GROMACS .gro file of C-alpha atoms in nm:
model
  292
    1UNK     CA    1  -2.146   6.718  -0.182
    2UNK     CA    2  -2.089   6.950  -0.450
    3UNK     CA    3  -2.224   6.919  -0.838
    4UNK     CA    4  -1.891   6.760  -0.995
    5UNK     CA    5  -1.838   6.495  -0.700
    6UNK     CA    6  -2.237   6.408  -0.783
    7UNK     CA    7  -2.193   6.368  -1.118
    8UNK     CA    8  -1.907   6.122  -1.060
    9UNK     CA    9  -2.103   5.926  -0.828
   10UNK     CA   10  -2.398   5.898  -1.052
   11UNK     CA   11  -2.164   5.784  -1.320
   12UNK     CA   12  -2.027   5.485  -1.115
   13UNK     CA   13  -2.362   5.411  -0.998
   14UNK     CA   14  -2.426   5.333  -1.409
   15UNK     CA   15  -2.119   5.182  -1.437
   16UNK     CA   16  -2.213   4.958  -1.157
   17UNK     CA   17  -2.452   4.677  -1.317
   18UNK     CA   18  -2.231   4.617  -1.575
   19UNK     CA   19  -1.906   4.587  -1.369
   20UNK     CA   20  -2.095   4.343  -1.134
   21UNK     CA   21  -2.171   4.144  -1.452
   22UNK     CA   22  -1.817   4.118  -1.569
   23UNK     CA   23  -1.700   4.010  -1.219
   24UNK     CA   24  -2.013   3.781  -1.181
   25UNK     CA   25  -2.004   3.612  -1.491
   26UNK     CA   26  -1.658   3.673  -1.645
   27UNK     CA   27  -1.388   3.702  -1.382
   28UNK     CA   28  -1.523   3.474  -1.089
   29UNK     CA   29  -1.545   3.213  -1.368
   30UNK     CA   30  -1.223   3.269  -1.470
   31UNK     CA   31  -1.029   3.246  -1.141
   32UNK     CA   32  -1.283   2.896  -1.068
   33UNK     CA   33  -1.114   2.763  -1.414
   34UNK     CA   34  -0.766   2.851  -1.291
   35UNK     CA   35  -0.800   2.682  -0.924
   36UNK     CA   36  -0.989   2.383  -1.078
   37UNK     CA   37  -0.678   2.329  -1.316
   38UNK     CA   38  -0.502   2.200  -1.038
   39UNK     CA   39  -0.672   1.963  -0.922
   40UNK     CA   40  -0.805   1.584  -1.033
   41UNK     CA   41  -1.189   1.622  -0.977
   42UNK     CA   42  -1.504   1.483  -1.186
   43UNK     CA   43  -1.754   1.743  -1.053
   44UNK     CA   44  -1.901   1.546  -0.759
   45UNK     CA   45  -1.616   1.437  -0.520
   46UNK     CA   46  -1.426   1.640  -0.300
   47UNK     CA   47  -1.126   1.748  -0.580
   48UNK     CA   48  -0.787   1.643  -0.540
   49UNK     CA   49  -0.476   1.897  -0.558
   50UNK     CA   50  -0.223   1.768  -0.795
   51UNK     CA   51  -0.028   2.042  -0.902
   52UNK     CA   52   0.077   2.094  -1.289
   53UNK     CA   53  -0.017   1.730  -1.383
   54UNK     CA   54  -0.313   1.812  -1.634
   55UNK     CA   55  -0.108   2.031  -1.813
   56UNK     CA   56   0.173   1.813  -1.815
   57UNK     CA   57  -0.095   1.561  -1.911
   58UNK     CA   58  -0.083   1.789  -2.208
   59UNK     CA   59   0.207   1.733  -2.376
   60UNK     CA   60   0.178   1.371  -2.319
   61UNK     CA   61  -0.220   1.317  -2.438
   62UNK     CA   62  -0.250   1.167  -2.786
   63UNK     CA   63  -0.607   1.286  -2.807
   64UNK     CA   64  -0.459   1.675  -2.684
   65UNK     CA   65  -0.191   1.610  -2.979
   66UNK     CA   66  -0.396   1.516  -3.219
   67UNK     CA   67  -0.680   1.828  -3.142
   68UNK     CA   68  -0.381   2.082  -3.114
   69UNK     CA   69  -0.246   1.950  -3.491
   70UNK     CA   70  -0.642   1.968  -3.636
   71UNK     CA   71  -0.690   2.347  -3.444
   72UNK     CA   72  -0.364   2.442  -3.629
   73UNK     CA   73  -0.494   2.293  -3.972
   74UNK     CA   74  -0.833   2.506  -3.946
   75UNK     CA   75  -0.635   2.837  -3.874
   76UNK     CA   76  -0.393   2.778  -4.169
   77UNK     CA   77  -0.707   2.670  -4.396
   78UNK     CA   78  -0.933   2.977  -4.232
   79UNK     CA   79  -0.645   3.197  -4.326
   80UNK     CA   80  -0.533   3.053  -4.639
   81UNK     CA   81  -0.859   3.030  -4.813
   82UNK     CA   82  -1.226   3.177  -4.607
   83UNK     CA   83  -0.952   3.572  -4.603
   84UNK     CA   84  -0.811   3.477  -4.885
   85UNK     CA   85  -1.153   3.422  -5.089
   86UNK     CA   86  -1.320   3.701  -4.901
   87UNK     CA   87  -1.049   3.990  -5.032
   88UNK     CA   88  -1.084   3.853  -5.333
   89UNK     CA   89  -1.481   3.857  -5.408
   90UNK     CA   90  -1.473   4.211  -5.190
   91UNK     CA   91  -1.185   4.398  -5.472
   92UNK     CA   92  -1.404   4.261  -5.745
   93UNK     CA   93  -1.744   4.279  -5.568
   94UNK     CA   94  -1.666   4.675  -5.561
   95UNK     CA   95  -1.619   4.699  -5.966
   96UNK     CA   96  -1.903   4.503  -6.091
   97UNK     CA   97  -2.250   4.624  -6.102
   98UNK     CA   98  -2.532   4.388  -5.918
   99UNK     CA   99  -2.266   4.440  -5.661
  100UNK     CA  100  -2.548   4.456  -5.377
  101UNK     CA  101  -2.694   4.140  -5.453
  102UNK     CA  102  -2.378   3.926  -5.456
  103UNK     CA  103  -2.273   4.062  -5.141
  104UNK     CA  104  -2.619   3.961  -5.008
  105UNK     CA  105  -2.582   3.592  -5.122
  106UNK     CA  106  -2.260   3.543  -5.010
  107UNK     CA  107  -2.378   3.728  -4.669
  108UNK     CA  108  -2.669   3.488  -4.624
  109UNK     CA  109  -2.490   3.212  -4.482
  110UNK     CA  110  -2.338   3.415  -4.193
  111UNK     CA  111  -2.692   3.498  -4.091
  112UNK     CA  112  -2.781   3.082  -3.984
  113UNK     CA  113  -2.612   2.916  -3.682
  114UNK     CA  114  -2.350   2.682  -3.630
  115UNK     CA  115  -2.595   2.431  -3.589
  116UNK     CA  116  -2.816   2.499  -3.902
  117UNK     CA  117  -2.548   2.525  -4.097
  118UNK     CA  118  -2.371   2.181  -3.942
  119UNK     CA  119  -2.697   2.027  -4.020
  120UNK     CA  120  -2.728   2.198  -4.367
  121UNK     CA  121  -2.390   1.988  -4.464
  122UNK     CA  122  -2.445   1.674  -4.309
  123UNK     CA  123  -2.735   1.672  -4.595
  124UNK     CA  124  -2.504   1.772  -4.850
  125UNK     CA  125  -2.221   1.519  -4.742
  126UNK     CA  126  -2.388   1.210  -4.609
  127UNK     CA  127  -2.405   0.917  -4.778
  128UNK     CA  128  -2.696   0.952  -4.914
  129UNK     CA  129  -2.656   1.345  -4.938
  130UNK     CA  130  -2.644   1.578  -5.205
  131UNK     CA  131  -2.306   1.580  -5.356
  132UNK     CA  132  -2.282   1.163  -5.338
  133UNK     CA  133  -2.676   1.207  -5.521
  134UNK     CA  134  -2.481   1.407  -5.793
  135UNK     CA  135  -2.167   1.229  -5.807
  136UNK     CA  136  -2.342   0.905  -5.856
  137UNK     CA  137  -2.545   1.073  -6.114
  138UNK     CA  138  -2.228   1.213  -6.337
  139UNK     CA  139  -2.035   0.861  -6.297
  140UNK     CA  140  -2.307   0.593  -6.303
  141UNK     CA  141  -2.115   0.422  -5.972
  142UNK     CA  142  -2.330   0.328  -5.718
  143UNK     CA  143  -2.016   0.343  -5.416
  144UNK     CA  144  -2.086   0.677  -5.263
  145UNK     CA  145  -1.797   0.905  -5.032
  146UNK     CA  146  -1.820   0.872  -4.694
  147UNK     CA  147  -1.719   1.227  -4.613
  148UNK     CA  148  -1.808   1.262  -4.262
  149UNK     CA  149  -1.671   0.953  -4.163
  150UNK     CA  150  -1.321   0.918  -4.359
  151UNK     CA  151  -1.035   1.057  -4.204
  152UNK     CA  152  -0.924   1.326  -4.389
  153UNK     CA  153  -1.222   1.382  -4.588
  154UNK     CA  154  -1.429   1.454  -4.259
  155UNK     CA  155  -1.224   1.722  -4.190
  156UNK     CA  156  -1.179   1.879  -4.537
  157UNK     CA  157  -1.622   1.862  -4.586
  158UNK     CA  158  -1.579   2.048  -4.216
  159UNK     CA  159  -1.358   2.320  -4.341
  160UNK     CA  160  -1.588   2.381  -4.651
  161UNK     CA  161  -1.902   2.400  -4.472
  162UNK     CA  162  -1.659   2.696  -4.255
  163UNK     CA  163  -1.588   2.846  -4.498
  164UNK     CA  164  -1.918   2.864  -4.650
  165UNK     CA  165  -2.069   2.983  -4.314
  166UNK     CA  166  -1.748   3.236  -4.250
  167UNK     CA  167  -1.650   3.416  -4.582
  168UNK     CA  168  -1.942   3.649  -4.548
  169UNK     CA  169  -1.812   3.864  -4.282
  170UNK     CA  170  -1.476   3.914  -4.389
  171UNK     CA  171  -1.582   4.032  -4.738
  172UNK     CA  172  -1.802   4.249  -4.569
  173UNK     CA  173  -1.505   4.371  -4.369
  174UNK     CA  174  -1.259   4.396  -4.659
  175UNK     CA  175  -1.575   4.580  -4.828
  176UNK     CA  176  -1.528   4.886  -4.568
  177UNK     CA  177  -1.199   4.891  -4.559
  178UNK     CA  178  -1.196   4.919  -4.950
  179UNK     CA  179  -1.469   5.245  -4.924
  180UNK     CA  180  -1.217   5.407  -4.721
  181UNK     CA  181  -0.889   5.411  -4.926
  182UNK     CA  182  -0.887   5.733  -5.065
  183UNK     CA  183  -0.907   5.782  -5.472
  184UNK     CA  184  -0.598   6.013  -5.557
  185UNK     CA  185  -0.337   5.722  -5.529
  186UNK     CA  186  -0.534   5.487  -5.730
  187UNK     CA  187  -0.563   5.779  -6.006
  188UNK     CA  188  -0.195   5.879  -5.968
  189UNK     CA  189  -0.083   5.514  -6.057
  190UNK     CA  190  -0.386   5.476  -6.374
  191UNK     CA  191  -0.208   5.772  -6.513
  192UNK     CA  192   0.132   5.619  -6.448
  193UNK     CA  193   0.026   5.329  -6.674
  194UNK     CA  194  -0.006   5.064  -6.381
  195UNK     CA  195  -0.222   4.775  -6.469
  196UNK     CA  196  -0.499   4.732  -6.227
  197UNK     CA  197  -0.275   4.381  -6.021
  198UNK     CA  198  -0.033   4.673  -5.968
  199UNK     CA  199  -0.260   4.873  -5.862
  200UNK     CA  200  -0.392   4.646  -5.623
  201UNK     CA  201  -0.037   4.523  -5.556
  202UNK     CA  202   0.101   4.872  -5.484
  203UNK     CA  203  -0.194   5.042  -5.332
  204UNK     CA  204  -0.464   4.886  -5.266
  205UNK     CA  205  -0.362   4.608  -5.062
  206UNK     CA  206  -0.131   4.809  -4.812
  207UNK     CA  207  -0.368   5.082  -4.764
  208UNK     CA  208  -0.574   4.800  -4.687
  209UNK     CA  209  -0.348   4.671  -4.347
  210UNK     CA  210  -0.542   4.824  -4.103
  211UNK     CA  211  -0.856   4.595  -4.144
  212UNK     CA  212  -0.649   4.316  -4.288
  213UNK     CA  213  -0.488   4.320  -3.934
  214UNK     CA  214  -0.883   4.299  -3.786
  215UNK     CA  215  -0.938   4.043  -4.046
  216UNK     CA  216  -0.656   3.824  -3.976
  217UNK     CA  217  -0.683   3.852  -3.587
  218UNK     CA  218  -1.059   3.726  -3.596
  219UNK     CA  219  -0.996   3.483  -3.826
  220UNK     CA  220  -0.717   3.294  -3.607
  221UNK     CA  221  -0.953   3.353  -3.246
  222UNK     CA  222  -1.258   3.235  -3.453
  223UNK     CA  223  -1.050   2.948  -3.601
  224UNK     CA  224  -0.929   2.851  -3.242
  225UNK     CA  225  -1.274   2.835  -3.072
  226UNK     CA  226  -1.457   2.646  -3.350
  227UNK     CA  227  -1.686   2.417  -3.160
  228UNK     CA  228  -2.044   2.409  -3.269
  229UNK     CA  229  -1.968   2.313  -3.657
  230UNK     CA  230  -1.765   1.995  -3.587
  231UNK     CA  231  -1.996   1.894  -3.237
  232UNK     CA  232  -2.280   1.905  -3.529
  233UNK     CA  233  -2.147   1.746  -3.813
  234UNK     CA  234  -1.906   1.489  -3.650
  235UNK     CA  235  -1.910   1.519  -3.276
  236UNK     CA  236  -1.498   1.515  -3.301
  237UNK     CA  237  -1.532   1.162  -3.428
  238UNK     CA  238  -1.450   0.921  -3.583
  239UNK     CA  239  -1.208   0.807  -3.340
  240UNK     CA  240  -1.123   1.131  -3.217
  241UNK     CA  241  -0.940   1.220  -3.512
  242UNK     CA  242  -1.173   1.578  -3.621
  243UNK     CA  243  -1.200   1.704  -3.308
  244UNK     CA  244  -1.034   2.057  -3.197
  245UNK     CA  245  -0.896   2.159  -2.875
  246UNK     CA  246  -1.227   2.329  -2.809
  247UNK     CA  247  -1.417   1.991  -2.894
  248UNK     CA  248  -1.177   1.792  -2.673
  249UNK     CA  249  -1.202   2.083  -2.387
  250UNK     CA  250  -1.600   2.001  -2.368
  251UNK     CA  251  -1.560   1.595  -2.443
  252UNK     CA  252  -1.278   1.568  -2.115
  253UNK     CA  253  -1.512   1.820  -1.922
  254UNK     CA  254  -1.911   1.699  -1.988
  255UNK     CA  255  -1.846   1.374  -2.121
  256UNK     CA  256  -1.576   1.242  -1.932
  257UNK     CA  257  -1.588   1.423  -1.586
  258UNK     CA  258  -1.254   1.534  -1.591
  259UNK     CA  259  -1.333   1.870  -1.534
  260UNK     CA  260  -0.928   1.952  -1.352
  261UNK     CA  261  -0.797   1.849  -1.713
  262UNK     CA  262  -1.047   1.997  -1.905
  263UNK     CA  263  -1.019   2.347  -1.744
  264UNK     CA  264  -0.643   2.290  -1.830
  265UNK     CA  265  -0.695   2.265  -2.165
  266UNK     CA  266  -0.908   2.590  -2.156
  267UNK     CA  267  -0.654   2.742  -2.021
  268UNK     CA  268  -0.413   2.630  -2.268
  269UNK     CA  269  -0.625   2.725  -2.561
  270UNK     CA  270  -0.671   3.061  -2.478
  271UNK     CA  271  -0.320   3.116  -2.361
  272UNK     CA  272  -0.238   2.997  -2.729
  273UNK     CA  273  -0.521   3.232  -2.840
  274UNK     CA  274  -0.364   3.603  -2.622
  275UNK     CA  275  -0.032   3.513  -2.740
  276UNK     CA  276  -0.105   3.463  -3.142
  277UNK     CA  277  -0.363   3.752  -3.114
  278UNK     CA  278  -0.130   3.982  -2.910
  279UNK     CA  279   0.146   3.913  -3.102
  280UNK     CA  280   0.042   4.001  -3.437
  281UNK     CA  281  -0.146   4.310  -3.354
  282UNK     CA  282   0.187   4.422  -3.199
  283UNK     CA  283   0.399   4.322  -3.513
  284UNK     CA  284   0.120   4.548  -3.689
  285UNK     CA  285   0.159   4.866  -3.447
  286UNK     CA  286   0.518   4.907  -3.494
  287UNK     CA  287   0.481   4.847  -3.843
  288UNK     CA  288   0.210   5.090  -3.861
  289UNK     CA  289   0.430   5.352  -3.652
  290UNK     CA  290   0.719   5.289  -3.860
  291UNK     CA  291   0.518   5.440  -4.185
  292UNK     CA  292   0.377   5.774  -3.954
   0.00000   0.00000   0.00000
């Protein structure tokens, strides 16, 4: 064997472990979830093949419906107001001094768990929590909120304690992309007598698409897989009526034994997931080929 064929071997031979992993733990997985969607089966008797029924179970699932309608609420929210917020503190993060230590407090949260931080809410919106302490304190009325268990306030003290938990890292993306934009087109519009909206307007925020795209593509797979916060704070209840496709995944697979249905609705939810994600990053390669 000569040196470059040994040198190729050796590097397979590292590549190895980790491919064995993947397959192992990744794609074996995988292709179980696929053949298990088929089939009626609650994990201890022999399975049943029934075709496409759990997915058509689907479309026909009031509990599905109503987690499909929630996991479309917390992308529009996550997009609408954790990016939203987070470009917003980063662009004026970057001209304030102190700039280090607000970016640390607003980092902080990101640095706890799902689960801390689910339990770090319920304390600030149960009953007896923190906000009903202070809004009982303002207006002298002894009725407190029942945020965690009024439909939609459940869900609206969920998406708060996401955001909380979430804005961190996309400042912290925007943050970089902002270091990178290069100062002679931000100079060229000063002297042009743009104000600094139109600055951000004209410059700023398009030489900003590249980690926007990043951004906006984590932001929707994130907002699609939440599980931990609302298993903490709610558990998908009351009624059903907070609960995600993730959370109703894991209820119809653990809970309920129906693992065939549940390992359709994985495979539903990331199907939804590629499609989204693959779709906008392509929207934002031809766009980005149509400027070069």
């Amino acid at each position: 064997m000569n040196e470059r064929k040994s040198k190729i071997l050796i590097s397979y031979l590292f590549v190895l472990p980790a491919l064995l992993f993947v397959v192992v733990f990744l794609l074996i997985p995988m292709i179980q979830n696929v053949y298990y969607s088929f089939f009626a089966w609650n994990g201890l008797s022999k399975p049943i093949f029934i075709g496409l029924k759990n997915f058509q179970k689907c479309f026909v699932d009031p509990n599905f419906v109503r987690s499909f309608m929630n996991t479309i609420i917390w992308v529009v929210f996550t997009l609408l107001v954790p990016v939203s917020f987070a470009l917003l503190v980063a662009v004026f993060l970057k001209e304030i001094k102190g700039g280090s230590f607000f970016k640390g407090v607003f980092f902080i949260p990101l640095t706890i768990s799902f689960v801390s931080t689910g339990v770090i809410w319920i304390n600030m919106f149960s009953t007896k929590g923190v906000l009903n302490t202070i809004i009982t304190a303002v207006t002298r009325n002894p009725d407190t909120v029942s945020w965690l268990t009024q439909v939609p306030l459940n869900t609206i003290a969920m998406l708060i304690a996401w955001t909380w938990q979430q804005m961190g890292v996309y400042m912290v993306l925007f943050l970089m992309g902002l270091t990178t934009i290069p100062q002679d087109p931000i100079e060229a519009a000063v002297i042009d007598g743009a104000n600094k909206f139109q600055i951000f307007k004209a410059v700023t925020f398009p030489m900003l698409q590249p980690i926007t795209t990043v951004v906006i593509t984590q932001a929707i797979v994130n907002s699609f897989k939440t599980f931990d916060l609302i298993y903490v704070i709610t558990h998908g209840g009351p009624y059903r009526s907070s609960e995600t496709m993730a959370v109703t995944m894991y209820r119809e697979t653990f809970s309920m034994f129906n693992m065939g249905y549940g390992a359709a609705i994985s495979l539903v939810l990331s199907a939804i997931i590629i499609i989204i994600s693959g779709g906008y990053v392509k929207s934002q390669l031809k766009q980005d080929l149509l400027h070069y």
